Amino acid sequence: MSTVQWTENGNTHTARWHSGNGTPPPGRIVVVDDRLTAAAALRHARAGTGMLWRGDFPNARQLVRAMDRRLPQRSGSFAEVRSARSERATLLGKVLVSVEADHSLRLGRAPEIRAACEHAFGGLPGTLISLRELLGALSAYQWHQKGIHIKALNARLSPAYSVFAPTRSEYLDLVAREPLPGRGSPVVFDLGTGTGVLAAILARRGAAEVVATDLNPRAVRCARDNLRRLGLSDRVRVLEADLWPSRRRADLVVCNPPWLPGNPTSALELGIYDASSAMLNRFLGGLPDHLTPHGEGWLILSDLAEHLGLRTRAELLDRISAAGLEVAGRRETTPRHRSATDSADPLHAQRSRERTMLWRLTMSRA
């Protein structure tokens, strides 16, 4: 972890620097308070200057919102929109706060942050951090405590910081309604389980055994905790593994990979972007070696990448065929998330046409 220095009241101060996405510390830091305007803050940010906040905590949040409103929404290609959002995040991330050695914020009306910092980062004593990143950790911790109601389970699941949260219920409904393969109780693999939500749904539907895997240790802990609270630990094993478990074959293999090809820029983006479609390709390529003769692979995938020009339907079908697989069926549904109907979203035209699909894949009979 790198360190950062600044001058305050004529004295030089040093602290550890934290950035979840690896952003380097600003080369220059100025101390600011409630008198700073959004226009002046943006001038500092564009010059690469960090602003260490010493005013009222709610006013710091209002400043970041005011800065955000002053930045234009850019349209264009997906790459251009994503680049603009990255630039926006960089500018807004220049407002900093100091986490003291006792995990307090010595700011007016500041919240208690110790539990959230320990949950998200394992603790941050004596650290400078972007206010936006800290607010994200506070929000994630509240979400973790409250949980997310999953209609398909009639229960709440608790997401963890940096673990993809199942907020889009339409893909859960697809898995909850699709007929299970075979006549008996299938053995199921759930690859990239995250919170364990799909493993839980399939166990509740009568799977004889579910083996859920994830490469992220935080996700493994999160899934185990959720399955324990649901009373499913005896039917679902959660393993830390790079996609495939050691067991050779299953009657059903379910995979919900990140839906967009692209390089994630933070841990939070790992559930959205799949560099070079690596997870998708590994799932398709390994499926024939892990299915029972009459087993099925369920690929849960949005077609948003097609509308954004990142992947064509023909390319997906070619990959399926090249892996020795064929499509036994496909079910699709319309997304119900807010972005699908937000006309102010720069990508609204593409999102409004998005469909979420469950592809049923079997080994080719040819």
PDB file of C-alpha atoms in Angstrom, residues 74-286:
ATOM      1  CA  ARG A  74     -21.837  12.067 -23.306  1.00  0.00           C
ATOM      2  CA  SER A  75     -23.440   9.898 -25.958  1.00  0.00           C
ATOM      3  CA  GLY A  76     -21.725   7.923 -28.674  1.00  0.00           C
ATOM      4  CA  SER A  77     -20.392   4.397 -28.966  1.00  0.00           C
ATOM      5  CA  PHE A  78     -20.206   2.084 -25.973  1.00  0.00           C
ATOM      6  CA  ALA A  79     -16.441   2.615 -25.790  1.00  0.00           C
ATOM      7  CA  GLU A  80     -16.917   6.390 -25.780  1.00  0.00           C
ATOM      8  CA  VAL A  81     -19.622   6.256 -23.127  1.00  0.00           C
ATOM      9  CA  ARG A  82     -17.545   3.954 -20.942  1.00  0.00           C
ATOM     10  CA  SER A  83     -14.491   6.174 -21.349  1.00  0.00           C
ATOM     11  CA  ALA A  84     -16.553   9.214 -20.352  1.00  0.00           C
ATOM     12  CA  ARG A  85     -17.871   7.411 -17.284  1.00  0.00           C
ATOM     13  CA  SER A  86     -14.340   6.439 -16.307  1.00  0.00           C
ATOM     14  CA  GLU A  87     -13.223  10.057 -16.645  1.00  0.00           C
ATOM     15  CA  ARG A  88     -16.218  11.159 -14.584  1.00  0.00           C
ATOM     16  CA  ALA A  89     -15.370   8.670 -11.828  1.00  0.00           C
ATOM     17  CA  THR A  90     -11.760   9.871 -11.800  1.00  0.00           C
ATOM     18  CA  LEU A  91     -12.794  13.510 -11.353  1.00  0.00           C
ATOM     19  CA  LEU A  92     -15.379  12.808  -8.658  1.00  0.00           C
ATOM     20  CA  GLY A  93     -12.898  10.554  -6.901  1.00  0.00           C
ATOM     21  CA  LYS A  94     -10.619  13.500  -6.142  1.00  0.00           C
ATOM     22  CA  VAL A  95     -12.667  14.422  -3.057  1.00  0.00           C
ATOM     23  CA  LEU A  96     -10.907  12.570  -0.220  1.00  0.00           C
ATOM     24  CA  VAL A  97     -11.510  11.825   3.443  1.00  0.00           C
ATOM     25  CA  SER A  98      -9.158  10.700   6.175  1.00  0.00           C
ATOM     26  CA  VAL A  99      -9.965   7.554   8.153  1.00  0.00           C
ATOM     27  CA  GLU A 100      -8.318   7.970  11.539  1.00  0.00           C
ATOM     28  CA  ALA A 101      -6.436   5.280  13.448  1.00  0.00           C
ATOM     29  CA  ASP A 102      -9.598   4.485  15.430  1.00  0.00           C
ATOM     30  CA  HIS A 103     -11.674   4.160  12.224  1.00  0.00           C
ATOM     31  CA  SER A 104     -13.456   7.461  12.815  1.00  0.00           C
ATOM     32  CA  LEU A 105     -14.093  10.391  10.513  1.00  0.00           C
ATOM     33  CA  ARG A 106     -13.360  13.642  12.332  1.00  0.00           C
ATOM     34  CA  LEU A 107     -16.006  15.495  10.387  1.00  0.00           C
ATOM     35  CA  GLY A 108     -19.260  17.113  11.392  1.00  0.00           C
ATOM     36  CA  ARG A 109     -22.247  14.705  11.336  1.00  0.00           C
ATOM     37  CA  ALA A 110     -20.021  11.849  10.139  1.00  0.00           C
ATOM     38  CA  PRO A 111     -21.463   8.309  10.304  1.00  0.00           C
ATOM     39  CA  GLU A 112     -19.938   5.322  12.047  1.00  0.00           C
ATOM     40  CA  ILE A 113     -17.764   3.586   9.444  1.00  0.00           C
ATOM     41  CA  ARG A 114     -15.772   0.908  11.276  1.00  0.00           C
ATOM     42  CA  ALA A 115     -18.060  -2.040  10.513  1.00  0.00           C
ATOM     43  CA  ALA A 116     -18.430  -1.053   6.845  1.00  0.00           C
ATOM     44  CA  CYS A 117     -14.657  -0.622   6.432  1.00  0.00           C
ATOM     45  CA  GLU A 118     -13.951  -3.966   8.044  1.00  0.00           C
ATOM     46  CA  HIS A 119     -16.575  -5.647   5.844  1.00  0.00           C
ATOM     47  CA  ALA A 120     -15.328  -4.102   2.609  1.00  0.00           C
ATOM     48  CA  PHE A 121     -11.602  -3.639   3.146  1.00  0.00           C
ATOM     49  CA  GLY A 122     -10.625  -5.530   6.270  1.00  0.00           C
ATOM     50  CA  GLY A 123     -10.122  -2.176   7.999  1.00  0.00           C
ATOM     51  CA  LEU A 124      -8.607   1.151   6.939  1.00  0.00           C
ATOM     52  CA  PRO A 125      -6.958   2.790   9.957  1.00  0.00           C
ATOM     53  CA  GLY A 126      -4.868   5.857   9.204  1.00  0.00           C
ATOM     54  CA  THR A 127      -5.847   5.939   5.527  1.00  0.00           C
ATOM     55  CA  LEU A 128      -6.859   8.451   2.876  1.00  0.00           C
ATOM     56  CA  ILE A 129      -9.632   7.218   0.601  1.00  0.00           C
ATOM     57  CA  SER A 130     -11.913   8.678  -2.035  1.00  0.00           C
ATOM     58  CA  LEU A 131     -15.220   9.791  -0.544  1.00  0.00           C
ATOM     59  CA  ARG A 132     -17.059   8.015  -3.380  1.00  0.00           C
ATOM     60  CA  GLU A 133     -15.351   4.719  -2.592  1.00  0.00           C
ATOM     61  CA  LEU A 134     -16.139   5.071   1.095  1.00  0.00           C
ATOM     62  CA  LEU A 135     -19.775   5.892   0.305  1.00  0.00           C
ATOM     63  CA  GLY A 136     -19.889   2.774  -1.856  1.00  0.00           C
ATOM     64  CA  ALA A 137     -18.619   0.688   1.052  1.00  0.00           C
ATOM     65  CA  LEU A 138     -21.204   2.227   3.415  1.00  0.00           C
ATOM     66  CA  SER A 139     -23.993   1.539   0.934  1.00  0.00           C
ATOM     67  CA  ALA A 140     -22.801  -2.032   0.358  1.00  0.00           C
ATOM     68  CA  TYR A 141     -22.715  -2.685   4.096  1.00  0.00           C
ATOM     69  CA  GLN A 142     -26.265  -1.420   4.538  1.00  0.00           C
ATOM     70  CA  TRP A 143     -27.313  -3.684   1.669  1.00  0.00           C
ATOM     71  CA  HIS A 144     -25.450  -6.573   3.291  1.00  0.00           C
ATOM     72  CA  GLN A 145     -27.281  -6.027   6.568  1.00  0.00           C
ATOM     73  CA  LYS A 146     -30.713  -5.535   5.019  1.00  0.00           C
ATOM     74  CA  GLY A 147     -30.389  -8.187   2.325  1.00  0.00           C
ATOM     75  CA  ILE A 148     -32.160  -8.505  -1.021  1.00  0.00           C
ATOM     76  CA  HIS A 149     -35.554 -10.167  -1.254  1.00  0.00           C
ATOM     77  CA  ILE A 150     -35.438 -12.979  -3.808  1.00  0.00           C
ATOM     78  CA  LYS A 151     -38.929 -13.751  -5.021  1.00  0.00           C
ATOM     79  CA  ALA A 152     -37.907 -17.138  -6.421  1.00  0.00           C
ATOM     80  CA  LEU A 153     -36.769 -18.164  -2.923  1.00  0.00           C
ATOM     81  CA  ASN A 154     -39.260 -16.130  -0.881  1.00  0.00           C
ATOM     82  CA  ALA A 155     -36.261 -15.208   1.248  1.00  0.00           C
ATOM     83  CA  ARG A 156     -33.566 -12.579   1.620  1.00  0.00           C
ATOM     84  CA  LEU A 157     -29.949 -13.011   0.542  1.00  0.00           C
ATOM     85  CA  SER A 158     -27.116 -10.861   1.839  1.00  0.00           C
ATOM     86  CA  PRO A 159     -24.627  -9.715  -0.810  1.00  0.00           C
ATOM     87  CA  ALA A 160     -21.050  -8.899   0.134  1.00  0.00           C
ATOM     88  CA  TYR A 161     -18.875  -6.021  -0.998  1.00  0.00           C
ATOM     89  CA  SER A 162     -17.434  -6.694  -4.495  1.00  0.00           C
ATOM     90  CA  VAL A 163     -19.681  -9.766  -4.970  1.00  0.00           C
ATOM     91  CA  PHE A 164     -22.172  -9.365  -7.813  1.00  0.00           C
ATOM     92  CA  ALA A 165     -25.622  -8.834  -6.290  1.00  0.00           C
ATOM     93  CA  PRO A 166     -28.680 -10.542  -7.862  1.00  0.00           C
ATOM     94  CA  THR A 167     -30.706  -7.379  -8.368  1.00  0.00           C
ATOM     95  CA  ARG A 168     -32.007  -8.382 -11.821  1.00  0.00           C
ATOM     96  CA  SER A 169     -34.792 -10.803 -11.005  1.00  0.00           C
ATOM     97  CA  GLU A 170     -35.640 -11.743 -14.589  1.00  0.00           C
ATOM     98  CA  TYR A 171     -32.714 -14.150 -14.969  1.00  0.00           C
ATOM     99  CA  LEU A 172     -33.565 -15.745 -11.625  1.00  0.00           C
ATOM    100  CA  ASP A 173     -37.125 -16.314 -12.838  1.00  0.00           C
ATOM    101  CA  LEU A 174     -35.808 -18.048 -15.955  1.00  0.00           C
ATOM    102  CA  VAL A 175     -33.828 -20.520 -13.861  1.00  0.00           C
ATOM    103  CA  ALA A 176     -36.704 -20.998 -11.432  1.00  0.00           C
ATOM    104  CA  ARG A 177     -39.163 -21.919 -14.210  1.00  0.00           C
ATOM    105  CA  GLU A 178     -37.135 -23.901 -16.745  1.00  0.00           C
ATOM    106  CA  PRO A 179     -37.865 -27.673 -16.528  1.00  0.00           C
ATOM    107  CA  LEU A 180     -34.956 -29.592 -15.030  1.00  0.00           C
ATOM    108  CA  PRO A 181     -33.315 -32.150 -17.334  1.00  0.00           C
ATOM    109  CA  GLY A 182     -34.096 -35.831 -16.865  1.00  0.00           C
ATOM    110  CA  ARG A 183     -36.731 -37.455 -14.715  1.00  0.00           C
ATOM    111  CA  GLY A 184     -34.984 -37.717 -11.383  1.00  0.00           C
ATOM    112  CA  SER A 185     -33.179 -35.298  -9.106  1.00  0.00           C
ATOM    113  CA  PRO A 186     -30.182 -33.969 -11.044  1.00  0.00           C
ATOM    114  CA  VAL A 187     -26.653 -33.353  -9.869  1.00  0.00           C
ATOM    115  CA  VAL A 188     -25.941 -29.676 -10.607  1.00  0.00           C
ATOM    116  CA  PHE A 189     -22.848 -27.509 -11.028  1.00  0.00           C
ATOM    117  CA  ASP A 190     -23.282 -23.746 -10.518  1.00  0.00           C
ATOM    118  CA  LEU A 191     -20.208 -22.022 -11.957  1.00  0.00           C
ATOM    119  CA  GLY A 192     -19.357 -18.535 -10.671  1.00  0.00           C
ATOM    120  CA  THR A 193     -21.934 -18.754  -7.898  1.00  0.00           C
ATOM    121  CA  GLY A 194     -21.446 -15.269  -6.395  1.00  0.00           C
ATOM    122  CA  THR A 195     -24.028 -14.928  -3.607  1.00  0.00           C
ATOM    123  CA  GLY A 196     -25.130 -18.539  -4.167  1.00  0.00           C
ATOM    124  CA  VAL A 197     -28.551 -17.483  -5.420  1.00  0.00           C
ATOM    125  CA  LEU A 198     -28.799 -19.887  -8.383  1.00  0.00           C
ATOM    126  CA  ALA A 199     -27.443 -22.770  -6.312  1.00  0.00           C
ATOM    127  CA  ALA A 200     -30.134 -22.063  -3.726  1.00  0.00           C
ATOM    128  CA  ILE A 201     -32.920 -21.900  -6.329  1.00  0.00           C
ATOM    129  CA  LEU A 202     -31.852 -25.199  -7.892  1.00  0.00           C
ATOM    130  CA  ALA A 203     -31.496 -26.912  -4.520  1.00  0.00           C
ATOM    131  CA  ARG A 204     -34.985 -25.740  -3.569  1.00  0.00           C
ATOM    132  CA  ARG A 205     -36.256 -27.134  -6.886  1.00  0.00           C
ATOM    133  CA  GLY A 206     -35.114 -30.627  -5.940  1.00  0.00           C
ATOM    134  CA  ALA A 207     -31.547 -31.074  -7.143  1.00  0.00           C
ATOM    135  CA  ALA A 208     -29.968 -34.107  -5.473  1.00  0.00           C
ATOM    136  CA  GLU A 209     -26.704 -32.245  -5.035  1.00  0.00           C
ATOM    137  CA  VAL A 210     -25.385 -28.841  -6.046  1.00  0.00           C
ATOM    138  CA  VAL A 211     -21.679 -28.062  -6.337  1.00  0.00           C
ATOM    139  CA  ALA A 212     -21.158 -24.299  -6.545  1.00  0.00           C
ATOM    140  CA  THR A 213     -17.803 -22.742  -7.409  1.00  0.00           C
ATOM    141  CA  ASP A 214     -16.273 -19.298  -7.410  1.00  0.00           C
ATOM    142  CA  LEU A 215     -12.729 -18.022  -7.787  1.00  0.00           C
ATOM    143  CA  ASN A 216     -13.340 -15.068  -5.434  1.00  0.00           C
ATOM    144  CA  PRO A 217     -12.783 -16.086  -1.768  1.00  0.00           C
ATOM    145  CA  ARG A 218     -15.164 -13.338  -0.656  1.00  0.00           C
ATOM    146  CA  ALA A 219     -17.892 -14.797  -2.886  1.00  0.00           C
ATOM    147  CA  VAL A 220     -17.270 -18.280  -1.491  1.00  0.00           C
ATOM    148  CA  ARG A 221     -17.748 -16.998   2.056  1.00  0.00           C
ATOM    149  CA  CYS A 222     -20.802 -14.985   1.005  1.00  0.00           C
ATOM    150  CA  ALA A 223     -22.452 -17.977  -0.698  1.00  0.00           C
ATOM    151  CA  ARG A 224     -21.744 -20.296   2.223  1.00  0.00           C
ATOM    152  CA  ASP A 225     -23.268 -17.815   4.663  1.00  0.00           C
ATOM    153  CA  ASN A 226     -26.390 -17.378   2.536  1.00  0.00           C
ATOM    154  CA  LEU A 227     -26.881 -21.117   2.021  1.00  0.00           C
ATOM    155  CA  ARG A 228     -26.406 -21.746   5.741  1.00  0.00           C
ATOM    156  CA  ARG A 229     -29.095 -19.176   6.578  1.00  0.00           C
ATOM    157  CA  LEU A 230     -31.411 -20.814   4.036  1.00  0.00           C
ATOM    158  CA  GLY A 231     -30.835 -24.245   5.585  1.00  0.00           C
ATOM    159  CA  LEU A 232     -29.289 -25.638   2.397  1.00  0.00           C
ATOM    160  CA  SER A 233     -25.705 -26.296   3.492  1.00  0.00           C
ATOM    161  CA  ASP A 234     -26.306 -30.059   3.525  1.00  0.00           C
ATOM    162  CA  ARG A 235     -27.333 -30.029  -0.160  1.00  0.00           C
ATOM    163  CA  VAL A 236     -24.994 -27.411  -1.631  1.00  0.00           C
ATOM    164  CA  ARG A 237     -21.200 -27.501  -1.472  1.00  0.00           C
ATOM    165  CA  VAL A 238     -19.442 -24.229  -2.215  1.00  0.00           C
ATOM    166  CA  LEU A 239     -15.863 -24.568  -3.414  1.00  0.00           C
ATOM    167  CA  GLU A 240     -13.167 -22.032  -4.183  1.00  0.00           C
ATOM    168  CA  ALA A 241     -12.229 -23.132  -7.681  1.00  0.00           C
ATOM    169  CA  ASP A 242     -11.291 -21.677 -11.047  1.00  0.00           C
ATOM    170  CA  LEU A 243     -14.644 -22.405 -12.717  1.00  0.00           C
ATOM    171  CA  TRP A 244     -14.825 -26.213 -12.775  1.00  0.00           C
ATOM    172  CA  PRO A 245     -15.009 -28.436  -9.676  1.00  0.00           C
ATOM    173  CA  SER A 246     -12.896 -31.569  -9.533  1.00  0.00           C
ATOM    174  CA  ARG A 247     -15.912 -33.839  -9.912  1.00  0.00           C
ATOM    175  CA  ARG A 248     -16.096 -34.904 -13.521  1.00  0.00           C
ATOM    176  CA  ARG A 249     -19.750 -34.709 -14.644  1.00  0.00           C
ATOM    177  CA  ALA A 250     -23.160 -33.317 -13.749  1.00  0.00           C
ATOM    178  CA  ASP A 251     -26.683 -33.615 -15.155  1.00  0.00           C
ATOM    179  CA  LEU A 252     -27.020 -29.837 -15.241  1.00  0.00           C
ATOM    180  CA  VAL A 253     -24.314 -27.165 -15.415  1.00  0.00           C
ATOM    181  CA  VAL A 254     -25.464 -23.576 -14.931  1.00  0.00           C
ATOM    182  CA  CYS A 255     -23.325 -20.555 -15.730  1.00  0.00           C
ATOM    183  CA  ASN A 256     -24.191 -16.860 -15.569  1.00  0.00           C
ATOM    184  CA  PRO A 257     -20.950 -15.247 -16.815  1.00  0.00           C
ATOM    185  CA  PRO A 258     -20.373 -11.501 -17.023  1.00  0.00           C
ATOM    186  CA  TRP A 259     -22.498 -10.340 -19.932  1.00  0.00           C
ATOM    187  CA  LEU A 260     -20.178  -7.835 -21.612  1.00  0.00           C
ATOM    188  CA  PRO A 261     -16.788  -8.495 -23.208  1.00  0.00           C
ATOM    189  CA  GLY A 262     -14.318  -6.002 -21.791  1.00  0.00           C
ATOM    190  CA  ASN A 263     -11.668  -5.411 -19.171  1.00  0.00           C
ATOM    191  CA  PRO A 264     -13.007  -4.743 -15.653  1.00  0.00           C
ATOM    192  CA  THR A 265     -11.451  -1.704 -14.011  1.00  0.00           C
ATOM    193  CA  SER A 266     -12.362  -2.633 -10.425  1.00  0.00           C
ATOM    194  CA  ALA A 267     -13.486  -5.572  -8.315  1.00  0.00           C
ATOM    195  CA  LEU A 268     -17.054  -4.298  -8.606  1.00  0.00           C
ATOM    196  CA  GLU A 269     -16.900  -4.640 -12.410  1.00  0.00           C
ATOM    197  CA  LEU A 270     -15.831  -8.296 -12.350  1.00  0.00           C
ATOM    198  CA  GLY A 271     -19.472  -9.353 -12.452  1.00  0.00           C
ATOM    199  CA  ILE A 272     -20.167  -7.153 -15.500  1.00  0.00           C
ATOM    200  CA  TYR A 273     -17.136  -7.391 -17.792  1.00  0.00           C
ATOM    201  CA  ASP A 274     -15.463 -10.576 -19.007  1.00  0.00           C
ATOM    202  CA  ALA A 275     -12.083  -9.850 -20.620  1.00  0.00           C
ATOM    203  CA  SER A 276     -12.049 -11.442 -24.092  1.00  0.00           C
ATOM    204  CA  SER A 277     -15.178 -13.413 -23.052  1.00  0.00           C
ATOM    205  CA  ALA A 278     -12.798 -15.745 -21.224  1.00  0.00           C
ATOM    206  CA  MET A 279     -15.325 -17.183 -18.750  1.00  0.00           C
ATOM    207  CA  LEU A 280     -17.947 -17.679 -21.457  1.00  0.00           C
ATOM    208  CA  ASN A 281     -15.456 -19.474 -23.706  1.00  0.00           C
ATOM    209  CA  ARG A 282     -14.140 -21.670 -20.881  1.00  0.00           C
ATOM    210  CA  PHE A 283     -17.674 -22.662 -19.932  1.00  0.00           C
ATOM    211  CA  LEU A 284     -18.550 -23.624 -23.495  1.00  0.00           C
ATOM    212  CA  GLY A 285     -15.220 -25.359 -24.122  1.00  0.00           C
ATOM    213  CA  GLY A 286     -15.338 -27.396 -20.917  1.00  0.00           C
TER     214      GLY A 286
END
